[in-house]
mmCIF file of C-alpha atoms in Angstrom:
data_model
loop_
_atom_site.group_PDB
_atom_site.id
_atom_site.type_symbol
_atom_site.label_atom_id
_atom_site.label_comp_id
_atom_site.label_asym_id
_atom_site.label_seq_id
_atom_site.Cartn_x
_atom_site.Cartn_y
_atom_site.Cartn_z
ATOM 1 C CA UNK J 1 20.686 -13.237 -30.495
ATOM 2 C CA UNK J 2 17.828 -13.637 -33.123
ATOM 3 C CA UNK J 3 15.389 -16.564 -34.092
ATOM 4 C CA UNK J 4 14.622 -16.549 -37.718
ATOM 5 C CA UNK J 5 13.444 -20.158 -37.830
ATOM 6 C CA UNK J 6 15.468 -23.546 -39.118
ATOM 7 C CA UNK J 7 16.012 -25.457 -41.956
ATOM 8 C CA UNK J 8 13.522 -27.965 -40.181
ATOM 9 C CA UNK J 9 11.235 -25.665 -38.564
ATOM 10 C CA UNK J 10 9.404 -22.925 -40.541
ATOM 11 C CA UNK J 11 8.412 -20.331 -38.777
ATOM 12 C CA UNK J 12 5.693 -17.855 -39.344
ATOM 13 C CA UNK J 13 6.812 -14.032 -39.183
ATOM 14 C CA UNK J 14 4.500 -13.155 -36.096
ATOM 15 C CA UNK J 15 6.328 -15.996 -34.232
ATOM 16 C CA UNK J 16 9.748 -14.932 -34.875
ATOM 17 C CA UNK J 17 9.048 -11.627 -33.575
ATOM 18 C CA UNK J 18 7.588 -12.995 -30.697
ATOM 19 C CA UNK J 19 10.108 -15.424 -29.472
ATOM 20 C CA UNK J 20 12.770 -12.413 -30.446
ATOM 21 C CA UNK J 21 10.926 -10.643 -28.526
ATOM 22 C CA UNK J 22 10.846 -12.595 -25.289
ATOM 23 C CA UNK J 23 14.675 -12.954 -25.637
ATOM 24 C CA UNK J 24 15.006 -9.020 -25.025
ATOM 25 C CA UNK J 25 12.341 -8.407 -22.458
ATOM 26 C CA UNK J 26 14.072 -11.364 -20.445
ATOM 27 C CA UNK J 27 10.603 -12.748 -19.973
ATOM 28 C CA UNK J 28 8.990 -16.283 -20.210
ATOM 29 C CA UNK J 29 7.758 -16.889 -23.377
ATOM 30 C CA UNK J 30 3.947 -18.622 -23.346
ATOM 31 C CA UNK J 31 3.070 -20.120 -26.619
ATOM 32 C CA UNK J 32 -0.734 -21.583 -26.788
ATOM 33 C CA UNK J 33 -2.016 -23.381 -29.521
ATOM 34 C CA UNK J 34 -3.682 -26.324 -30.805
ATOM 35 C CA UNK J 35 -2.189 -29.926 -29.561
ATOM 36 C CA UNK J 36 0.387 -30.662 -32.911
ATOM 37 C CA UNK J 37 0.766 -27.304 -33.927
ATOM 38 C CA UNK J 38 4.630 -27.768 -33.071
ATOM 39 C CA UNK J 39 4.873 -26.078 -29.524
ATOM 40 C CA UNK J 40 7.271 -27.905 -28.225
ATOM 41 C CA UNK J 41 9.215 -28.704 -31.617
ATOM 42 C CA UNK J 42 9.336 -24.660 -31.491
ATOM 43 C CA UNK J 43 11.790 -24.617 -27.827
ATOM 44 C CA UNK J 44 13.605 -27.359 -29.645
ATOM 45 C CA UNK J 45 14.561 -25.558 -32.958
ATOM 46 C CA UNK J 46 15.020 -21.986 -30.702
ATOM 47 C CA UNK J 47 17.875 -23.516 -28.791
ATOM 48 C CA UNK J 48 18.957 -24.904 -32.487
ATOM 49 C CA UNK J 49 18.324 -21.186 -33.864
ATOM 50 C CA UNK J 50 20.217 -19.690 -31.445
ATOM 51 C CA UNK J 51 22.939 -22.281 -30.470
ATOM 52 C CA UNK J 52 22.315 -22.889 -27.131
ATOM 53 C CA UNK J 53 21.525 -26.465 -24.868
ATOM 54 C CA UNK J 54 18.197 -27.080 -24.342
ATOM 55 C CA UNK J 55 16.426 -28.300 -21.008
ATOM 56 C CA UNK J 56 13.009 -29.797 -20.513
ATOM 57 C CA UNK J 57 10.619 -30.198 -18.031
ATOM 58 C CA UNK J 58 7.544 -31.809 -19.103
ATOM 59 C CA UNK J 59 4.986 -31.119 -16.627
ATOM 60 C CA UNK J 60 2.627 -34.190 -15.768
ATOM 61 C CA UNK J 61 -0.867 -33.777 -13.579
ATOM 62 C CA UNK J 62 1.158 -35.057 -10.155
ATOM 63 C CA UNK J 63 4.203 -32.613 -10.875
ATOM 64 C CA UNK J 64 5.029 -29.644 -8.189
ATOM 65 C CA UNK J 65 6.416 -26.651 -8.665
ATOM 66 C CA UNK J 66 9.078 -27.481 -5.769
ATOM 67 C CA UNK J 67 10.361 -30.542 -7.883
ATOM 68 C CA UNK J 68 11.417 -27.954 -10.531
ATOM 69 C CA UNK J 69 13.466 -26.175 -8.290
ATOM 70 C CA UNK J 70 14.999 -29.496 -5.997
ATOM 71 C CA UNK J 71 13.912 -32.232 -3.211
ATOM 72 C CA UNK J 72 14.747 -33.247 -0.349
ATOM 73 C CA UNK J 73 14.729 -36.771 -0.004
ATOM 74 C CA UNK J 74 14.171 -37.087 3.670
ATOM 75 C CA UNK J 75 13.572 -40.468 3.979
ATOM 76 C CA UNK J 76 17.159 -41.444 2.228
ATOM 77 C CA UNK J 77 19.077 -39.666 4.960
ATOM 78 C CA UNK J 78 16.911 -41.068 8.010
ATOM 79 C CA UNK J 79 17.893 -44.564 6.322
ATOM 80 C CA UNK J 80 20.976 -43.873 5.828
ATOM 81 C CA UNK J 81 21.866 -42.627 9.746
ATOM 82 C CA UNK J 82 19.896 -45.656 11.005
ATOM 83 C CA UNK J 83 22.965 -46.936 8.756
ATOM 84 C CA UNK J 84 25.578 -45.083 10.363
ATOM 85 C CA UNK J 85 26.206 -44.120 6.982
ATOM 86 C CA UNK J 86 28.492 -41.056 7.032
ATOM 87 C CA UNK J 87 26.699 -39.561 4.596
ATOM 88 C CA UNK J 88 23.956 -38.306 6.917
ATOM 89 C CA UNK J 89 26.503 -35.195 7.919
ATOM 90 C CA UNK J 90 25.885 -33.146 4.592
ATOM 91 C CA UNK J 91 22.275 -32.734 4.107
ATOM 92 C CA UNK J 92 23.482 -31.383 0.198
ATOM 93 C CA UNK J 93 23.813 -35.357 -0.657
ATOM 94 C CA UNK J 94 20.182 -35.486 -0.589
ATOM 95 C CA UNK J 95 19.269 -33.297 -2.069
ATOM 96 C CA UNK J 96 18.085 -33.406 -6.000
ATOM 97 C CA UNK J 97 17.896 -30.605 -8.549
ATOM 98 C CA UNK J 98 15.282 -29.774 -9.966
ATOM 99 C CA UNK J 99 15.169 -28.419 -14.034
ATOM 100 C CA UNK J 100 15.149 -24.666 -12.923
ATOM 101 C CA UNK J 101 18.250 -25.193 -10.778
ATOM 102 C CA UNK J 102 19.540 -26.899 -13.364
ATOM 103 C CA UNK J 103 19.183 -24.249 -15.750
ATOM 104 C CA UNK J 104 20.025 -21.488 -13.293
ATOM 105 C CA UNK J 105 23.269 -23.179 -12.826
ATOM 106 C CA UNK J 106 24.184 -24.034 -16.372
ATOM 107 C CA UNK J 107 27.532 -22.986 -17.312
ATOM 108 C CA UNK J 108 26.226 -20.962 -20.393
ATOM 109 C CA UNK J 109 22.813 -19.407 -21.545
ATOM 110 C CA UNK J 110 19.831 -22.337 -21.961
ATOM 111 C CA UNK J 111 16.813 -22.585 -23.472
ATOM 112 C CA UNK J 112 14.283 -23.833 -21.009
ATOM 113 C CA UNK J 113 11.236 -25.691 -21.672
ATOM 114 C CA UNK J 114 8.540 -26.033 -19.083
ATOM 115 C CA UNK J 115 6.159 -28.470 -21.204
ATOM 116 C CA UNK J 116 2.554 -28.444 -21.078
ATOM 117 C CA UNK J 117 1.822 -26.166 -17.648
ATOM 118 C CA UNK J 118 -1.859 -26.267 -17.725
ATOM 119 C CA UNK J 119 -1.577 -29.804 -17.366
ATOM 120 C CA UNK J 120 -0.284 -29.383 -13.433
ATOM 121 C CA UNK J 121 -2.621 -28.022 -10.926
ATOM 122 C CA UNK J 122 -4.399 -24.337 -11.107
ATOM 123 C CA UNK J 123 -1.650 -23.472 -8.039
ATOM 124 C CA UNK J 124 1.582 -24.663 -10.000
ATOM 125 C CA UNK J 125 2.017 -21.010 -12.277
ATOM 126 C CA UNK J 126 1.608 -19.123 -9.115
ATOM 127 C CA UNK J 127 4.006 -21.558 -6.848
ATOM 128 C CA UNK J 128 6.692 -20.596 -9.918
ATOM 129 C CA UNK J 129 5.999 -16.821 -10.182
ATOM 130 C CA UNK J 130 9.001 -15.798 -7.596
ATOM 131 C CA UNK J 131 11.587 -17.919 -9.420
ATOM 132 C CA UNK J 132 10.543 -17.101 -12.766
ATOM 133 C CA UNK J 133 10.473 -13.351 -11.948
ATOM 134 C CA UNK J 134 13.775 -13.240 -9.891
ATOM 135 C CA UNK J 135 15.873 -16.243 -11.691
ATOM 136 C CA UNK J 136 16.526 -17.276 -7.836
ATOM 137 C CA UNK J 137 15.720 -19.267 -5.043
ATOM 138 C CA UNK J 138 16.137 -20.169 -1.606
ATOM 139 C CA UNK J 139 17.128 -23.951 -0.464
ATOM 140 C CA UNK J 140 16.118 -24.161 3.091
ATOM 141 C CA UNK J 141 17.852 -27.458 3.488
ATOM 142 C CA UNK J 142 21.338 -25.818 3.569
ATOM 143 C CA UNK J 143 20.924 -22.285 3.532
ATOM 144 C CA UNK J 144 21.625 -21.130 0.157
ATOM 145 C CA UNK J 145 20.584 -18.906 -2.602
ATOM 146 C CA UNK J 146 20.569 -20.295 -5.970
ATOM 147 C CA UNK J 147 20.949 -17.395 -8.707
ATOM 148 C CA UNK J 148 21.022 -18.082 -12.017
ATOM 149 C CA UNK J 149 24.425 -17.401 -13.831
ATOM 150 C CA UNK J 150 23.118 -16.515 -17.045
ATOM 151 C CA UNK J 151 19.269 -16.250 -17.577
ATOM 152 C CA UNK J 152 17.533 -19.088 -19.620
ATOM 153 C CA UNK J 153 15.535 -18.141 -22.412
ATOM 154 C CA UNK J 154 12.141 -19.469 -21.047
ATOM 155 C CA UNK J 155 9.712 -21.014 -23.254
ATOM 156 C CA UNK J 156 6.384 -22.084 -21.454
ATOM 157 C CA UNK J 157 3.447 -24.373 -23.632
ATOM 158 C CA UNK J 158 -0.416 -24.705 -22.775
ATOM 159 C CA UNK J 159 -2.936 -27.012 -24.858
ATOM 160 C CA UNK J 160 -5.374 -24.231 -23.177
ATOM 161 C CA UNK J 161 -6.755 -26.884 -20.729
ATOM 162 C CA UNK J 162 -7.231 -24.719 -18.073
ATOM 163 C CA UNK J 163 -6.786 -20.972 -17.389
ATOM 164 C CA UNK J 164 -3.520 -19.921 -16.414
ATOM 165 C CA UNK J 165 -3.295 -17.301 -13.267
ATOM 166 C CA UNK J 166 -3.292 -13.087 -14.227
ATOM 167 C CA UNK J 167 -0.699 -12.418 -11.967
ATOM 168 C CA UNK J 168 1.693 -15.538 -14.006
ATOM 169 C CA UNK J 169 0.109 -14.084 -17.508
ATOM 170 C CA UNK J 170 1.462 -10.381 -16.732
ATOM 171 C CA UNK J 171 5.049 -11.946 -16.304
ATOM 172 C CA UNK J 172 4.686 -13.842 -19.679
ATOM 173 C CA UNK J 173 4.709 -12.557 -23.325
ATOM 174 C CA UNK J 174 2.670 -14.262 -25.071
ATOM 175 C CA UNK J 175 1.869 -15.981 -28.620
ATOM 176 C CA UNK J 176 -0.945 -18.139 -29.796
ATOM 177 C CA UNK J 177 0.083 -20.609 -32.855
ATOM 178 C CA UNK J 178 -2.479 -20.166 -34.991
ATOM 179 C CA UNK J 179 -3.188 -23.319 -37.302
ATOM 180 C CA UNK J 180 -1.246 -22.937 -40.749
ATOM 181 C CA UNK J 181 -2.781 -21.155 -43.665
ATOM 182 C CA UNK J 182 -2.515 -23.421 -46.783
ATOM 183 C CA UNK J 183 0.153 -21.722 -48.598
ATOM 184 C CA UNK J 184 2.452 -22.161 -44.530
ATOM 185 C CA UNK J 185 1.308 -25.534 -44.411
ATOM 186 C CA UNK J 186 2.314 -26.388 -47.654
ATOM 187 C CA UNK J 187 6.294 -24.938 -46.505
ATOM 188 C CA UNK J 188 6.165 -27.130 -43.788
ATOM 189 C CA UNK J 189 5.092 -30.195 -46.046
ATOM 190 C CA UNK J 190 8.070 -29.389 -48.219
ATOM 191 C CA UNK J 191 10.623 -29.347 -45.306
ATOM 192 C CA UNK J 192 9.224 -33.048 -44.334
ATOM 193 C CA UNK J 193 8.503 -34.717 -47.002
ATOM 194 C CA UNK J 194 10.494 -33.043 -49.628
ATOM 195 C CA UNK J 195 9.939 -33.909 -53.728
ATOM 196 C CA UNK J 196 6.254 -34.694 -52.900
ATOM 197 C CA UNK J 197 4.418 -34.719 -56.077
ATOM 198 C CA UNK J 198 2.471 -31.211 -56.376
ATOM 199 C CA UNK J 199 -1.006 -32.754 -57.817
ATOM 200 C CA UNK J 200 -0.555 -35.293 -54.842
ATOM 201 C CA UNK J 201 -0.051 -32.303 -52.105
ATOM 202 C CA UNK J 202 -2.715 -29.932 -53.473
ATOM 203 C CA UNK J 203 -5.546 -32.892 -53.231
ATOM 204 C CA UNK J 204 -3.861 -33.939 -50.082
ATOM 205 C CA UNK J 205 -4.243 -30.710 -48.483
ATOM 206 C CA UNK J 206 -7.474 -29.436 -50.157
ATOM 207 C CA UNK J 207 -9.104 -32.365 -48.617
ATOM 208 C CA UNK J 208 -7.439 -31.708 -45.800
ATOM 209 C CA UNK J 209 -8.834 -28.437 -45.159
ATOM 210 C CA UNK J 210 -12.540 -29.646 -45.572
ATOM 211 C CA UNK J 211 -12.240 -32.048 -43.026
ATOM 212 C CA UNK J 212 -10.948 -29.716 -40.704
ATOM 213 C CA UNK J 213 -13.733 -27.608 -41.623
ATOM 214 C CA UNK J 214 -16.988 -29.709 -41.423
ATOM 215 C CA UNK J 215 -19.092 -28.799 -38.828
ATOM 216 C CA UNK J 216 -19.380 -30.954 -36.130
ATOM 217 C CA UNK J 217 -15.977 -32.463 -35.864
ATOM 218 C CA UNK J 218 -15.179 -33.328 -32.315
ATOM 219 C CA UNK J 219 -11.111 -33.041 -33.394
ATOM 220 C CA UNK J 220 -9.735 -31.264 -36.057
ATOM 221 C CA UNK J 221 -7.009 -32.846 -37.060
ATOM 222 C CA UNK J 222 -3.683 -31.012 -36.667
ATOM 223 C CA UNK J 223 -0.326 -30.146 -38.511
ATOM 224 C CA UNK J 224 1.432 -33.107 -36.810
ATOM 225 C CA UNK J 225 -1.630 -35.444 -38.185
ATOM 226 C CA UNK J 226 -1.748 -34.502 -41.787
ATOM 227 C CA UNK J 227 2.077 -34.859 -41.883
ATOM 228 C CA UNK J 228 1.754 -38.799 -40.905
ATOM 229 C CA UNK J 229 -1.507 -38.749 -43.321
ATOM 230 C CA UNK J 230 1.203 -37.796 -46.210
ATOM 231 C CA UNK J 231 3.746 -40.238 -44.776
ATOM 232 C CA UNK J 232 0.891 -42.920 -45.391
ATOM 233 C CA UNK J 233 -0.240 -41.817 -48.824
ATOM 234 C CA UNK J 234 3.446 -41.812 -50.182
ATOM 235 C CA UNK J 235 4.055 -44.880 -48.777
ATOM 236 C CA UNK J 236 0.756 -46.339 -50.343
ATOM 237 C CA UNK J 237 2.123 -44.594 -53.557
ATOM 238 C CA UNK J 238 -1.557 -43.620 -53.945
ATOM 239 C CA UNK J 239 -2.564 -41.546 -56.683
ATOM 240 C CA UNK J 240 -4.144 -38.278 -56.299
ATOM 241 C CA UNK J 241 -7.586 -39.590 -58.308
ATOM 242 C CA UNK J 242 -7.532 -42.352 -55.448
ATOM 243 C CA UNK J 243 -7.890 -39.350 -53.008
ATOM 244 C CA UNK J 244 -11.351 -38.632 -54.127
ATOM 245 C CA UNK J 245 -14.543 -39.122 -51.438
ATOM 246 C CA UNK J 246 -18.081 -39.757 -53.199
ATOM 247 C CA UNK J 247 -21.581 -40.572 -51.441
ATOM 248 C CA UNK J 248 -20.705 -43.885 -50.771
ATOM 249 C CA UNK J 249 -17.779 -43.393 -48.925
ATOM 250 C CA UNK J 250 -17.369 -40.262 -47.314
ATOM 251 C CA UNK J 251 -14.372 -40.944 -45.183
ATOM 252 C CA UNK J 252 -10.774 -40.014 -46.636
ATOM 253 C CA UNK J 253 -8.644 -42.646 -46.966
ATOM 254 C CA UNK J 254 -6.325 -43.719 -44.335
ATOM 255 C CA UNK J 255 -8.327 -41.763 -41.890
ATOM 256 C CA UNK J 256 -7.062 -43.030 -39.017
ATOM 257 C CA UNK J 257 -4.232 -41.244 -39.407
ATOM 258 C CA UNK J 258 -6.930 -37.834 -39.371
ATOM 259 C CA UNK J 259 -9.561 -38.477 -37.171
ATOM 260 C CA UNK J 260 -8.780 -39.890 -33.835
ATOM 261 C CA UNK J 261 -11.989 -40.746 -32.247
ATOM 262 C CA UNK J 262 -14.712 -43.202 -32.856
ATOM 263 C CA UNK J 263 -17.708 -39.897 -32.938
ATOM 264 C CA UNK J 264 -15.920 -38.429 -35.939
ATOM 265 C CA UNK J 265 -15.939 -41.187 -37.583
ATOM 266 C CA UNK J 266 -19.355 -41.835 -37.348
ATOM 267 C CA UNK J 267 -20.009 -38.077 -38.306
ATOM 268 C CA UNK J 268 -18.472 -39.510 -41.792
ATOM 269 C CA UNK J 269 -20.467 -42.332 -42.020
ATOM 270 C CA UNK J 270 -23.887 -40.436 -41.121
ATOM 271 C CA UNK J 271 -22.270 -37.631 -43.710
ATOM 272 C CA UNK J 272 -21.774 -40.647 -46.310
ATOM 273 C CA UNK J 273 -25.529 -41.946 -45.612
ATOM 274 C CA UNK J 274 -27.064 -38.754 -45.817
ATOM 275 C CA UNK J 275 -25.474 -37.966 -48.992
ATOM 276 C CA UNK J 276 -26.448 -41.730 -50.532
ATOM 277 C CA UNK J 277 -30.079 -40.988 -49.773
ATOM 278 C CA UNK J 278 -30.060 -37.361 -51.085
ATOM 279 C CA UNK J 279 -28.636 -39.535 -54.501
ATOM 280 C CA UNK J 280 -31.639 -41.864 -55.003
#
């Protein structure tokens, strides 16, 4: 079983050997990385790689660890014998499954996507460590063990909010996405928007790059964000000499598909006023 990327999905060499590499250790795989760098696309196009269903669990500031595993919805059954529904006599009908259960109990091999951990609370990792480890756990409700069948190939993303617990780290292997190096980034162009116009990409991405790279920025913009930027330009059917930034105007055109707060955008206009006085 071996992840050498997708027709839609081009993947760098480092990040092939570390997803294949999380797939024979049997361990969680933790992928860090800027937000639009494709973390999440990447557990979509490993289950594609590889064949295999895909199950996610997009973790949300109010999500617990014990709602990945199931809950017990107490307040159902007390309704429910007040009722004299007959219900009430198997405490398994309320009880709801949770994504690792779920995956544990898939028929085949899964690909499972926690989404976005270091969103949930500094405790969460740790309240998942067991589980994650063992590929079990206990339901005190009705006395059972829930093992999983076959294990899930685990695929765990941080934006790098917060730190993430040692003791959940040393159970992880880990890979940070680094942002694309123009020649990658020009790949992953091709697989979206294939046929674009090489003059068009080159001054497309050129400028790209140097607004990434002025000091300053609050937000570099990511992979995701140039890719609608390109979407816009071909749609404008803009020309590449169109593309081109002088004193008077030093913000790129359709930036609002770049920069995505109102301090950037004034860094451009200083950057634009600055450069019309240095002029005179």
């Amino acid at each position: 079983m071996k992840f050498s990327g997708t027709d839609s999905y081009v993947a760098t060499e480092d990040l092939m050997v570390a997803v294949n590499a999380a797939v024979a250790l049997e361990r969680p795989l933790l992928v860090k990385g800027e937000p639009g760098t494709g973390k999440t696309e990447l557990a979509q196009q490993v289950a594609r790689g590889l064949g295999l269903p895909i199950i996610e669990w997009n973790v949300k500031s109010t999500t617990r660890a014990q709602q990945g595993l199931y809950e017990y919805d107490a307040v159902s059954r007390l309704r429910d014998s007040q009722l004299g529904d007959p219900r009430v006599e198997d405490v398994g009908n309320y009880i709801r499954k949770g994504k690792l259960w779920e995956a544990f109990t898939a028929p085949g091999k899964v690909v499972l996507l926690i989404d976005e951990i270091d969103k949930a609370d500094i405790e969460f990792p740790n309240d998942l460590l067991q589980e994650l480890d063992r590929m079990e756990f206990h339901v005190y409700e009705t006395g059972e063990t829930i093992r999983a069948i076959n294990r899930p190939v685990v695929i765990i993303t941080s934006n790098n909010e917060k730190e993430l617990p040692d003791a959940f780290l040393r159970r992880c292997f880990f890979h940070y996405i680094r942002f694309p190096d123009p020649e990658t980034l020009r790949r992953i162009v091709e697989v979206h928007h294939p046929g674009i116009k090489g003059a068009l990409l080159s001054a497309a991405l050129t400028q790209f790059y140097e607004i990434r790279e002025t000091p300053g920025l609050k937000k570099k913009p990511s992979t995701s964000e140039v890719l609608d930027w390109l979407k816009l330009l071909l749609a404008e059917d803009l020309d590449p000499a169109e593309l081109k930034r002088d004193g008077a105007s030093a913000l790129p055109k359709l930036h609002g598909a770049l920069l995505k707060n109102e301090q950037d955008v004034h860094l451009f206009e200083r950057l634009a006023f600055m450069a019309r006085r240095g002029s005179r």
